[in-house]
Amino acid sequence: MPPLTMPKMGDAMEVGTILKWLKKEGETFQEQEPIAEIQTEKSTIEFPAYNAGRLVKILVQEGETVPVGTPIAEVEPLEERRPRPRAEGRAPRPEARRPEPAPRPEPAEAPVRAGVEPLPPPAPERVKASPLARKVAAERGLDLARIRGTGPGGRILEADVLAALAGAPPTAPPAVPAAAERPLSAMRRVIARRISESKRTVPHFYLTLDVDAELLVAARARYNAAVGEGDRLTINDFVIKACAIALMRHPQMNSQLVGEDRIRTFDAAHIGFAVALPDGLLVPVIRDCQAKSVRQISREAASLAQRARAGALTPAEYSGGTFTVSNLGMYGITLFQAVINPPEAAILAVGAVRDEPVVREGQIVPGKRMALTLSVDHRVVDGAQAAQFLGTVKSLLENPLALME
């Protein structure tokens, strides 16, 4: 029976970590019975047995991380284990041979004493000093061996010689700051690899514009004042709904590059949203956002975010996205550029709503602004198409009642 290997539990999974073995060596298991807990870069999942069998040997210990496809345990089917047959008779014991007496060692000859020449005294260690330091010390008759150098490797510098002449102790070299190292987690390694791959292979370009958020903030406040605590909307809920409508109006933005010569366009808006975690981030996906209300999007986003922070997302809940929204407004960030999440063609970065003066009907009045920055894969989308899409998102957010219908 072939060994168990690290399973691939999602399209983006490259490595997995054995969190816990649920079976010990020698124990049996039934078909589909969980035998191990495996942590991927995005969640923790129980790994079920494909067939009934016995765990013979564990090859990957708890806490170890290995690539997908690596053997993690040796197993055997229950029907293959057979008791060893007993021998019909005992084999005759071989006749014991008496050990031959070891030969007596010959007496060693006395070593011949040779004349030993005394070793010459070691040469004095050369003092490391800069040419200028040597020159100044020679001119002043100063012994460099009595000076402590502060240069690289203890090298004596001119400043050390001058300090010694002045009677001041040389300046001590700067202390090395304390530091600690720790290995990258499985999630951090995947993030590092995918972000590097995106910036290396995807030609990004960026578009930024400001949204007049006055009506958006007011509409959200009115709605939240009329509902319970659990049904309150966020700015991000409106942004996701606006993006879903805009993706249907500009389908080129809802596309992906396939290979090097094909573009695949999707007929539904499956929008991912970034969720920050202590050691990285996850991007749960809300499917068919174009067919859901802002309230439905809000409830689903809250549930997915909670499951993401608990490490309970399934692979289906964080894969298959066609567009991503990343919002750092809750941290006071007003403007940033997000990195595209391959194989998607774009990602929208949402900044904080900021108070600033605006011009309305020729008058300067208090207003609210929010910056949107679109990162776009130039292989799939051109500048004009991206600008039209971003303009549609802006128009929808500035008329939020249309999003609530």
PDB file of C-alpha atoms in Angstrom, residues 8-13 39-46 282-285 303-320:
ATOM      1  CA  LYS A   8      -3.536  19.269  -1.684  1.00  0.00           C
ATOM      2  CA  MET A   9      -6.566  20.863  -0.013  1.00  0.00           C
ATOM      3  CA  GLY A  10      -6.890  23.957  -2.179  1.00  0.00           C
ATOM      4  CA  ASP A  11      -5.711  25.442  -5.464  1.00  0.00           C
ATOM      5  CA  ALA A  12      -3.189  27.708  -3.726  1.00  0.00           C
ATOM      6  CA  MET A  13      -1.889  25.123  -1.242  1.00  0.00           C
ATOM      7  CA  GLN A  39      -2.723  23.323   8.894  1.00  0.00           C
ATOM      8  CA  THR A  40      -2.606  24.945   5.487  1.00  0.00           C
ATOM      9  CA  GLU A  41      -1.623  28.533   4.895  1.00  0.00           C
ATOM     10  CA  LYS A  42      -5.258  29.530   5.396  1.00  0.00           C
ATOM     11  CA  SER A  43      -7.033  27.067   7.692  1.00  0.00           C
ATOM     12  CA  THR A  44      -6.852  23.907   9.807  1.00  0.00           C
ATOM     13  CA  ILE A  45      -8.501  20.803   8.341  1.00  0.00           C
ATOM     14  CA  GLU A  46      -8.943  17.193   9.493  1.00  0.00           C
ATOM     15  CA  LEU A 282      -6.640  35.642   4.399  1.00  0.00           C
ATOM     16  CA  VAL A 283      -8.962  36.530   1.523  1.00  0.00           C
ATOM     17  CA  PRO A 284     -12.399  34.914   1.983  1.00  0.00           C
ATOM     18  CA  VAL A 285     -14.601  35.043  -1.104  1.00  0.00           C
ATOM     19  CA  SER A 303     -19.394  35.330   9.146  1.00  0.00           C
ATOM     20  CA  LEU A 304     -16.442  34.638   6.837  1.00  0.00           C
ATOM     21  CA  ALA A 305     -14.198  37.082   8.701  1.00  0.00           C
ATOM     22  CA  GLN A 306     -15.029  35.407  12.017  1.00  0.00           C
ATOM     23  CA  ARG A 307     -14.268  31.959  10.581  1.00  0.00           C
ATOM     24  CA  ALA A 308     -11.025  33.240   9.062  1.00  0.00           C
ATOM     25  CA  ARG A 309      -9.794  34.550  12.424  1.00  0.00           C
ATOM     26  CA  ALA A 310     -10.706  31.211  14.012  1.00  0.00           C
ATOM     27  CA  GLY A 311      -8.794  29.277  11.346  1.00  0.00           C
ATOM     28  CA  ALA A 312     -11.977  27.479  10.327  1.00  0.00           C
ATOM     29  CA  LEU A 313     -12.312  28.424   6.646  1.00  0.00           C
ATOM     30  CA  THR A 314     -12.630  25.613   4.121  1.00  0.00           C
ATOM     31  CA  PRO A 315     -10.648  25.774   0.848  1.00  0.00           C
ATOM     32  CA  ALA A 316     -13.861  26.536  -1.050  1.00  0.00           C
ATOM     33  CA  GLU A 317     -14.359  29.667   1.080  1.00  0.00           C
ATOM     34  CA  TYR A 318     -11.041  31.278   0.139  1.00  0.00           C
ATOM     35  CA  SER A 319     -10.603  30.222  -3.494  1.00  0.00           C
ATOM     36  CA  GLY A 320     -12.250  31.014  -6.807  1.00  0.00           C
TER      37      GLY A 320
END
